[in-house]
CSV table of C-alpha atoms in Angstrom, one decimal:
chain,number,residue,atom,x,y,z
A,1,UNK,CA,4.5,-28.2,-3.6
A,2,UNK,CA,3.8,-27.0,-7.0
A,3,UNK,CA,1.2,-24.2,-7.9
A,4,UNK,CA,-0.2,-22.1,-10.3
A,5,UNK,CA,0.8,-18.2,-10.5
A,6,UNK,CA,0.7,-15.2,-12.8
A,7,UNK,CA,3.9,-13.8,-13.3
A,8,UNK,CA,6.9,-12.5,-16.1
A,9,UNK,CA,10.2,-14.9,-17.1
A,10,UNK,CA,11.8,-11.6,-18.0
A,11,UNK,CA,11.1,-7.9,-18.1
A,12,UNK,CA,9.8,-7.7,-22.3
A,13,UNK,CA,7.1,-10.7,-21.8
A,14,UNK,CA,3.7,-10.4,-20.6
A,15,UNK,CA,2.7,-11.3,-17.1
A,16,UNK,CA,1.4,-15.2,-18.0
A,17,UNK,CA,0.1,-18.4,-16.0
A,18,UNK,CA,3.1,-20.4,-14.3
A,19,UNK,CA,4.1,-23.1,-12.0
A,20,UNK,CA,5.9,-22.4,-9.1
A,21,UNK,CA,6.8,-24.2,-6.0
A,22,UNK,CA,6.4,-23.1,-2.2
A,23,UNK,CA,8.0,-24.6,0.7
A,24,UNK,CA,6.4,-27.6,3.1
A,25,UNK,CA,5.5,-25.5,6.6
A,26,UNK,CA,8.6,-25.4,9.4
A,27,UNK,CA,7.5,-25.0,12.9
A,28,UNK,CA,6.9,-21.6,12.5
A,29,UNK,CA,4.8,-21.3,9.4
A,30,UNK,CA,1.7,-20.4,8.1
A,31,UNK,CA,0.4,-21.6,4.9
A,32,UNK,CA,-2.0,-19.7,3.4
A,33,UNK,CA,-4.5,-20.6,0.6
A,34,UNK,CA,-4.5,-16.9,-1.1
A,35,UNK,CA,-8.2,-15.7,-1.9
A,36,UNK,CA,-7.6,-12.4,-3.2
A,37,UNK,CA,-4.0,-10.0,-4.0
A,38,UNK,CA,-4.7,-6.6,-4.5
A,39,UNK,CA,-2.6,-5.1,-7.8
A,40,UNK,CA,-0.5,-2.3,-6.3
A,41,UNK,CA,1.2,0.0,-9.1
A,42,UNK,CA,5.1,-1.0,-7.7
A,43,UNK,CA,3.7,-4.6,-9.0
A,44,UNK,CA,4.1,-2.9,-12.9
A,45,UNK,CA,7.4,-1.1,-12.0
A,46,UNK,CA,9.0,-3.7,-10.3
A,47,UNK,CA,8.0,-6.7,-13.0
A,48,UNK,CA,8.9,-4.7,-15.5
A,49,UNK,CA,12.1,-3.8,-14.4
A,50,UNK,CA,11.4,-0.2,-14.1
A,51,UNK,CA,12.9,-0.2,-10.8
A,52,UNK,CA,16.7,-2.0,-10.6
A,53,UNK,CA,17.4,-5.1,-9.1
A,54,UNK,CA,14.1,-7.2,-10.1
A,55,UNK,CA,14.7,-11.0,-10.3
A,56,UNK,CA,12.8,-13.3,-12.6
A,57,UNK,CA,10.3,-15.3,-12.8
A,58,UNK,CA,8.9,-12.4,-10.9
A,59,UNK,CA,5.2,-12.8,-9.5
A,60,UNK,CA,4.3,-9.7,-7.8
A,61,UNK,CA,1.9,-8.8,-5.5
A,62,UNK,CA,2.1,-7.7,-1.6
A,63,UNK,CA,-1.6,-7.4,-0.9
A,64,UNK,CA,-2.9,-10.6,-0.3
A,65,UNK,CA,-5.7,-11.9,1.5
A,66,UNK,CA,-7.0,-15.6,2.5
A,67,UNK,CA,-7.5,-19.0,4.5
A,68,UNK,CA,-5.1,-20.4,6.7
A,69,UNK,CA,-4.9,-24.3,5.0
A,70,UNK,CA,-2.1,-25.2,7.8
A,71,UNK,CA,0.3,-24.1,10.6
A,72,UNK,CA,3.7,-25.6,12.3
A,73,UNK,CA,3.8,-27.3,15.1
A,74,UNK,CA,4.7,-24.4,17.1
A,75,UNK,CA,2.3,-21.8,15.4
A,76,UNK,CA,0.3,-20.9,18.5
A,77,UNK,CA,-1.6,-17.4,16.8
A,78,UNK,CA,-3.3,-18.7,14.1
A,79,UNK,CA,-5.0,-22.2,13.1
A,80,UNK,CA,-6.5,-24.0,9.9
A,81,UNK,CA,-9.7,-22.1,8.4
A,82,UNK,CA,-8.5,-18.1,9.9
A,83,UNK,CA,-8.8,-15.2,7.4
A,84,UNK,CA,-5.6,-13.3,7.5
A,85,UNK,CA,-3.5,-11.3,5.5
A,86,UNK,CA,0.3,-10.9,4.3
A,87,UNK,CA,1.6,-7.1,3.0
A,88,UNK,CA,4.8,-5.8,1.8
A,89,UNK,CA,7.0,-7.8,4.5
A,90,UNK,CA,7.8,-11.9,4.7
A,91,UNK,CA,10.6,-11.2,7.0
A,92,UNK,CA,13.5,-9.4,8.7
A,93,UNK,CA,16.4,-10.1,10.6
A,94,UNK,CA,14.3,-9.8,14.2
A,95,UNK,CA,17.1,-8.4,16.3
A,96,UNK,CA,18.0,-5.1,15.3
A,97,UNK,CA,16.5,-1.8,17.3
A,98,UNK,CA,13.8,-1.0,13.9
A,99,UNK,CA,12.8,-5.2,14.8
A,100,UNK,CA,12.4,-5.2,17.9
A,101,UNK,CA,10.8,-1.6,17.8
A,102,UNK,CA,8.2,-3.3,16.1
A,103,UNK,CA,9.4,-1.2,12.5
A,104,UNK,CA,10.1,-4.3,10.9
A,105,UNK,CA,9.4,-1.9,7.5
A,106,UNK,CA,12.7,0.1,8.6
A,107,UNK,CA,15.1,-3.0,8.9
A,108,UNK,CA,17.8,-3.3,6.6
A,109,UNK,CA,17.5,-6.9,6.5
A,110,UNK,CA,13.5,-6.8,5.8
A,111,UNK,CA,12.3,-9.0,2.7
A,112,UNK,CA,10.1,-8.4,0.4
A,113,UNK,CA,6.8,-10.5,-0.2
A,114,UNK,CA,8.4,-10.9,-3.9
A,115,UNK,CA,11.7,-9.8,-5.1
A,116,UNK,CA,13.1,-10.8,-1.9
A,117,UNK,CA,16.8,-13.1,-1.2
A,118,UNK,CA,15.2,-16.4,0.3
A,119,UNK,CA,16.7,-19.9,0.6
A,120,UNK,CA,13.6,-21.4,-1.3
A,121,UNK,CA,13.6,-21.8,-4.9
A,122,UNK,CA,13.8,-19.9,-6.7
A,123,UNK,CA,16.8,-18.2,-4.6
A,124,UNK,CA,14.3,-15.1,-4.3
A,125,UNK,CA,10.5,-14.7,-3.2
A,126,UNK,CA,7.6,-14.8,-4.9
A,127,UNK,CA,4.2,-13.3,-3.9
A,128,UNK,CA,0.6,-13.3,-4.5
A,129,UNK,CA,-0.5,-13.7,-7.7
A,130,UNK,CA,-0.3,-17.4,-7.1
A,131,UNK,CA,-2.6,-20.0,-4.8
A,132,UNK,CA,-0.7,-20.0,-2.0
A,133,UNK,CA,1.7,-19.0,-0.2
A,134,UNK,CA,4.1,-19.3,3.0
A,135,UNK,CA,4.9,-17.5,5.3
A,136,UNK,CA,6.9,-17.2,9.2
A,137,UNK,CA,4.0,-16.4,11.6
A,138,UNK,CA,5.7,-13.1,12.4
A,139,UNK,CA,4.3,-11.3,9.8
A,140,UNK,CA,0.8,-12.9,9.2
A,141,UNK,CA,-1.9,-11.1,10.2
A,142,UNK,CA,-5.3,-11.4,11.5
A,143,UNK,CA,-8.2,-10.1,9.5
A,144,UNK,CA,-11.5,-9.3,10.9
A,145,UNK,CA,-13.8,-8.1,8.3
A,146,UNK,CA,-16.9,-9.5,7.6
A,147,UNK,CA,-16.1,-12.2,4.6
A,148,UNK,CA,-18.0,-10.4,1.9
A,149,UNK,CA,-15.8,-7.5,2.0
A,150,UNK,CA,-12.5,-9.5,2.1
A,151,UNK,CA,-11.5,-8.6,-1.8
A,152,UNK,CA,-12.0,-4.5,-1.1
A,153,UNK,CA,-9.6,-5.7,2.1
A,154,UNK,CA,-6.6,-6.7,0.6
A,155,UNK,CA,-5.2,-3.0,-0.6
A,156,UNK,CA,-5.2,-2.2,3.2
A,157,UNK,CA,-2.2,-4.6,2.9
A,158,UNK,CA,-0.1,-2.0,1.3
A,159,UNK,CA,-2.3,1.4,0.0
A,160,UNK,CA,-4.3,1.1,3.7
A,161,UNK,CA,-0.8,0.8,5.8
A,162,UNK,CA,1.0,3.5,3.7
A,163,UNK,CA,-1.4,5.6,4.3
A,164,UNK,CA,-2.3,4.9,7.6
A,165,UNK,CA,1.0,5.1,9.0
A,166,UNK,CA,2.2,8.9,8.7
A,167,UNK,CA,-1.1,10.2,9.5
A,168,UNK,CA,-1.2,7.8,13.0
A,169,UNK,CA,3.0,9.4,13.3
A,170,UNK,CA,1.9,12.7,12.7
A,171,UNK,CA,-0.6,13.0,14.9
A,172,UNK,CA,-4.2,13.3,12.1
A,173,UNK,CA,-7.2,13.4,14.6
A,174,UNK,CA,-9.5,15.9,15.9
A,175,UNK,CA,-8.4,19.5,15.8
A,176,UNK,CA,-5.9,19.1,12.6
A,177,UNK,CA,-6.3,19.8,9.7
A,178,UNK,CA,-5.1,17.2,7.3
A,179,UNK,CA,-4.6,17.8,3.1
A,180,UNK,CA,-4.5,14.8,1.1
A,181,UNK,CA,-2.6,15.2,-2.2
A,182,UNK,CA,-3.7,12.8,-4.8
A,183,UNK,CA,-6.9,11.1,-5.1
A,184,UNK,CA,-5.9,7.1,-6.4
A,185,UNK,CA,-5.4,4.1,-4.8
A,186,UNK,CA,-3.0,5.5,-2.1
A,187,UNK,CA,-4.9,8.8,-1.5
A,188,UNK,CA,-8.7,7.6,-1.7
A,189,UNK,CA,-7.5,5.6,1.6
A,190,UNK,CA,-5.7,8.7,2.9
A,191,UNK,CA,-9.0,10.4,2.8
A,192,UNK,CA,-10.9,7.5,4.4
A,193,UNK,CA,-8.2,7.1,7.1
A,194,UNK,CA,-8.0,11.1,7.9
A,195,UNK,CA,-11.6,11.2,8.2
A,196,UNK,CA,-12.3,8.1,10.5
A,197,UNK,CA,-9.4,9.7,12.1
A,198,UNK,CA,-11.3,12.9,13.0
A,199,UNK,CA,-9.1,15.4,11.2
A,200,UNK,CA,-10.8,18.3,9.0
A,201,UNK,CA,-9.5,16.5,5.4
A,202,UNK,CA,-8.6,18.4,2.1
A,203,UNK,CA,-8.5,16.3,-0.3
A,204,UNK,CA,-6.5,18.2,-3.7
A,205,UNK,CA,-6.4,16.9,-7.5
A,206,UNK,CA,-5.6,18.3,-10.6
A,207,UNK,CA,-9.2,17.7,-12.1
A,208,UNK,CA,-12.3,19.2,-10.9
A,209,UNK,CA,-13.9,15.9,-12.3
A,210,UNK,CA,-12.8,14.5,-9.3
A,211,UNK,CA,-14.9,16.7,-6.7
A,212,UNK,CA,-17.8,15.0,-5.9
A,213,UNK,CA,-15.4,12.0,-5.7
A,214,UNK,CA,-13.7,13.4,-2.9
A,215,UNK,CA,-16.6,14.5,-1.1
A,216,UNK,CA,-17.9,11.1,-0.9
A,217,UNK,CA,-14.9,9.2,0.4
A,218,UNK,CA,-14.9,12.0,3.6
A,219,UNK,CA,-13.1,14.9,2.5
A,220,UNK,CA,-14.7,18.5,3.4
A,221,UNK,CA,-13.2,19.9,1.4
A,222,UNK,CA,-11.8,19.7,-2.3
A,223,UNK,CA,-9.1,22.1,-3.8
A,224,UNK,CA,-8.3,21.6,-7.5
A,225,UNK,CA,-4.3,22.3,-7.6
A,226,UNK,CA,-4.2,23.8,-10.9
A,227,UNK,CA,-6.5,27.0,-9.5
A,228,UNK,CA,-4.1,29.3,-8.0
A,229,UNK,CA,-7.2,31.0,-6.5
A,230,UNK,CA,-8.4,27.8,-4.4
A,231,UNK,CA,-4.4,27.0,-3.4
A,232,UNK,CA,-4.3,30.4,-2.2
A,233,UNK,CA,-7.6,30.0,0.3
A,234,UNK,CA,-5.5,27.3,2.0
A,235,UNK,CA,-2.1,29.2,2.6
A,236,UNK,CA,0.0,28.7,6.0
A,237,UNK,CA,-3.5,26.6,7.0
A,238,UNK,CA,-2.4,23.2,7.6
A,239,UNK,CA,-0.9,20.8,10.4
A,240,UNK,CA,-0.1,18.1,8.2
A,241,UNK,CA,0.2,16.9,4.2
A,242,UNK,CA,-0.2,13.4,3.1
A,243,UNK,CA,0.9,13.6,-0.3
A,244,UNK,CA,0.4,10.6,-2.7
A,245,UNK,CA,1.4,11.3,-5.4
A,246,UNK,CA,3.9,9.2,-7.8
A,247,UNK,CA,5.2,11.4,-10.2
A,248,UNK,CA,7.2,14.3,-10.0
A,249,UNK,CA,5.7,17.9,-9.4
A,250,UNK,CA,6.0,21.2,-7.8
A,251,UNK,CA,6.7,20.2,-4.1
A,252,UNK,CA,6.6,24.2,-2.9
A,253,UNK,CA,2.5,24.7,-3.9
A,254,UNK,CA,2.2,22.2,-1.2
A,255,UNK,CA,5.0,23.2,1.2
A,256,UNK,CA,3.3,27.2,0.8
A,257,UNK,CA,0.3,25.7,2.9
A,258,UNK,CA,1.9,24.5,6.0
A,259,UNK,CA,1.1,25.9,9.1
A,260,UNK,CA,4.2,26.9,11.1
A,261,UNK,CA,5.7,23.8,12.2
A,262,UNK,CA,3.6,21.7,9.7
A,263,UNK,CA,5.0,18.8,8.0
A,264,UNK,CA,4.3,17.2,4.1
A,265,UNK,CA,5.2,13.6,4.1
A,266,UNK,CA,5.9,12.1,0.8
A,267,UNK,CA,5.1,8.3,0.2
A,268,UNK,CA,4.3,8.4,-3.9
A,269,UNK,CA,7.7,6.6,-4.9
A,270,UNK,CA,7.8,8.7,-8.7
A,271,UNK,CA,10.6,6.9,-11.0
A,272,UNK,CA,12.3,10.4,-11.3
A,273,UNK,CA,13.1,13.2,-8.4
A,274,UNK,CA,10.6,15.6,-7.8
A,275,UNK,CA,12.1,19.2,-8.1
A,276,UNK,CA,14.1,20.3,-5.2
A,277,UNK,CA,11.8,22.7,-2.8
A,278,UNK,CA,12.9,26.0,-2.2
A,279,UNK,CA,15.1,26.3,0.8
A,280,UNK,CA,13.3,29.2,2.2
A,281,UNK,CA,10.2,27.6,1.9
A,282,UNK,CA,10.6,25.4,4.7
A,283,UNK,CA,13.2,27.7,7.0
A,284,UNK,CA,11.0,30.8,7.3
A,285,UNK,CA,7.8,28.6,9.0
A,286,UNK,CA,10.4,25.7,10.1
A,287,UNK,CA,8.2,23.2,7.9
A,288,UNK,CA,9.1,19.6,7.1
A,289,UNK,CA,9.4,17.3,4.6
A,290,UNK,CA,9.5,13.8,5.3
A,291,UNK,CA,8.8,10.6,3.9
A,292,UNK,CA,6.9,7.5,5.0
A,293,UNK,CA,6.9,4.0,4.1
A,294,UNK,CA,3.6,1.1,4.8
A,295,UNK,CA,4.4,0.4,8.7
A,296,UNK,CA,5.5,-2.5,10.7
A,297,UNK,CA,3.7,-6.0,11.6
A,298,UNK,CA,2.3,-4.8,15.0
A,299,UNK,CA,1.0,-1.4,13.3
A,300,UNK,CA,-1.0,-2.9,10.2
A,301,UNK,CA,-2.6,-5.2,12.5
A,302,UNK,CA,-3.7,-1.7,14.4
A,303,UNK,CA,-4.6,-0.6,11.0
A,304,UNK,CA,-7.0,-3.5,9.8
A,305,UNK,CA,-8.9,-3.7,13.3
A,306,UNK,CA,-9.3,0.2,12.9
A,307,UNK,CA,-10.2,-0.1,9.5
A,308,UNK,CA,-12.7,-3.1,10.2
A,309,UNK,CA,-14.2,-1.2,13.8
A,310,UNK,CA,-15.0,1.7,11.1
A,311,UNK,CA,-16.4,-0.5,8.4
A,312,UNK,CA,-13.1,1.0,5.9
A,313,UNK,CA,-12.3,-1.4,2.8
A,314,UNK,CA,-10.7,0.0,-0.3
A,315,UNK,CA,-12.9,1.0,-3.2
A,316,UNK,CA,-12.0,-2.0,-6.0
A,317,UNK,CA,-12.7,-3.5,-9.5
A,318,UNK,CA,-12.2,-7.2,-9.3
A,319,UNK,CA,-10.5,-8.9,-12.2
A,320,UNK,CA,-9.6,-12.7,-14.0
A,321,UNK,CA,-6.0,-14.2,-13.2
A,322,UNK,CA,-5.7,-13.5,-17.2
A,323,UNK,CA,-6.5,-9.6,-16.9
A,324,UNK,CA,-3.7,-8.2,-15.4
A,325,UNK,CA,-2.0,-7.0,-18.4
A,326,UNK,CA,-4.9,-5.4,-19.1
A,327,UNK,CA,-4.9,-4.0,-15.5
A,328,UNK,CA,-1.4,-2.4,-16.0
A,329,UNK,CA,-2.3,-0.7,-18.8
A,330,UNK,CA,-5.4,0.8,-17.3
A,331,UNK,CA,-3.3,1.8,-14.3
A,332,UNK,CA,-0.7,3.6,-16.2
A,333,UNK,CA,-3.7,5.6,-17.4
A,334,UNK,CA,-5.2,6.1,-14.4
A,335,UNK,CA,-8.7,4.6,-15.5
A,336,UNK,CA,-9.3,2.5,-11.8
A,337,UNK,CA,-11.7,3.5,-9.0
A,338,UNK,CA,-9.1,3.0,-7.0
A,339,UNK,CA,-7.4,-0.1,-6.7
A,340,UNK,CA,-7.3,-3.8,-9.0
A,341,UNK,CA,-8.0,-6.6,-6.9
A,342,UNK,CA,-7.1,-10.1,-8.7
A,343,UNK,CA,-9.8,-12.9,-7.7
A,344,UNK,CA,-7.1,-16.1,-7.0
A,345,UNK,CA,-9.7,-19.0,-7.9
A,346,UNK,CA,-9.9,-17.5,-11.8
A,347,UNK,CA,-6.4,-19.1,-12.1
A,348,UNK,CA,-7.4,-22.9,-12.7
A,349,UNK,CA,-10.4,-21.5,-14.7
């Protein structure tokens, strides 16, 4: 079938209206009439060609929210009219140990929700900024939340499961204490997701403007980075780090403030290495430093019914088909509270 999406012919021209086509449902199929995609900042790298190895037309988006229209015949989990979601994953190779592990995120032969090999045109696939999409019932999943918040949903796809995931791995709850590095559209979740959790949440940025900010999404505390007085409070203090951050910095500030044993887990993707930490750093309290990316299909279905049991949506501004540009640009800036969210119907307007 042929459908209307927003996406780039190559990587100097402007994310525009396009046709594309999607594949009739096979017996194991959901096809999804897409309410909402969430604008994730990968979307701007990867249609850009900022990151190697993007394939054009490329339509982005991995966050994606809406109405099952129809199913295969032997599509026994979901049926016409159910709100679900699709993140970052459209399939894998569903035999290997990450597979089968449920850590379909892990498996070398995962695909991508765009950007992906597929058989269907256009040789690779394409994701949500279009009307629908879709998608092996594998990786479909069931959203709960009340209908009026299903726009501030669709970030959990990606910056709700990113986050989610090392802090449910390493343990966040009651009785840690849990820093948050980064307060955007991967950390505001981190601090929502920490604090629901039950851990005692720091939340750090580099601007004081961003306190009260903080405060309100369920941090108890806020450190500003740049004041070596207020880093130096929180030395050899914490269990675990979430940092969020997507550009490179000083990884030792951070790494100083680990209890012993304590572990910083990276999952900001920067487009150039961080400096190496210092050696000593990490051997003279046996700290960590790991990395993390959004989780598999059995996980992010944990994450949106935890999310929806403790009322936690994404804090948005909802935007036209024919704003995205726009949206980048803001995004590059950091001028969003925290995350885009494209509203799918403005595309016939």
């Amino acid at each position: 079938m042929t459908i209307l999406a927003y996406g780039a012919p190559a990587a100097d021209q402007p994310v525009s209206r396009m046709e594309i086509t999607r594949r009739a449902p096979g017996p194991h199929d959901v096809q999804i009439e897409i309410l909402y995609c969430g604008i994730c900042h990968s979307d701007l790298h990867q249609v850009r060609s900022e990151w190697a190895g993007t394939l054009y037309p490329c339509v982005p988006g991995h966050e994606i929210v809406g109405r099952v229209a129809a199913v295969g015949s032997h599509v026994t989990a979901h049926k016409p009219g159910d709100l679900v979601g699709v993140g970052c994953i459209v399939d894998s190779c569903q035999t290997c140990p990450d597979c089968d592990e449920g850590l379909e995120n892990y498996c070398d032969g995962m695909v991508g929700t765009y950007n992906g090999a597929t058989p269907d045109a256009p040789g690779h696939t394409l994701g949500g900024y279009s009307q629908q999409v879709v998608v092996h019932e594998r990786y479909v999943l069931k959203i709960t939340h009340p209908e009026d918040q299903l726009a501030a949903v669709a970030p959990l796809l990606c910056a709700g499961i990113t986050t989610y995931s090392p802090l449910r791995h390493w343990g966040a709850g009651p009785g840690k204490k849990v820093g948050v590095v980064g307060i955007g559209g991967l950390g505001h979740m981190g601090v929502k997701l920490a604090h629901a959790m039950g851990a005692h949440v720091v939340a750090f940025t580099t601007s004081d403007a961003k306190r009260a900010d903080a405060l309100a999404l369920g941090a108890d505390e806020v450190v500003v980075s740049r004041n070596p007085d207020e880093m130096a409070a929180q030395a050899k203090s914490f269990d675990f780090i979430l940092n969020t951050v997507a550009a490179p910095h000083d990884l030792d500030a951070f790494l100083a403030l680990l209890k012993r044993d304590g572990t910083m887990t990276l999952v900001g993707a920067p487009a150039t290495p961080h400096p190496s930490p210092a050696v000593f750093n990490l051997i003279m309290k046996r700290r960590s430093l790991a990395g993390s990316m959004i989780g598999g299909i059995p996980e992010t279905q944990e994450m949106l019914d935890f999310c929806a049991a403790h009322g936690i949506v994404a804090d948005i501004e909802m935007i036209r088909a024919d704003q995205i540009e726009g949206a980048y640009e803001r995004m590059l800036k950091g001028d969003v509270k925290y995350r885009f969210v494209m509203d799918i119907a403005t595309m016939a307007a």
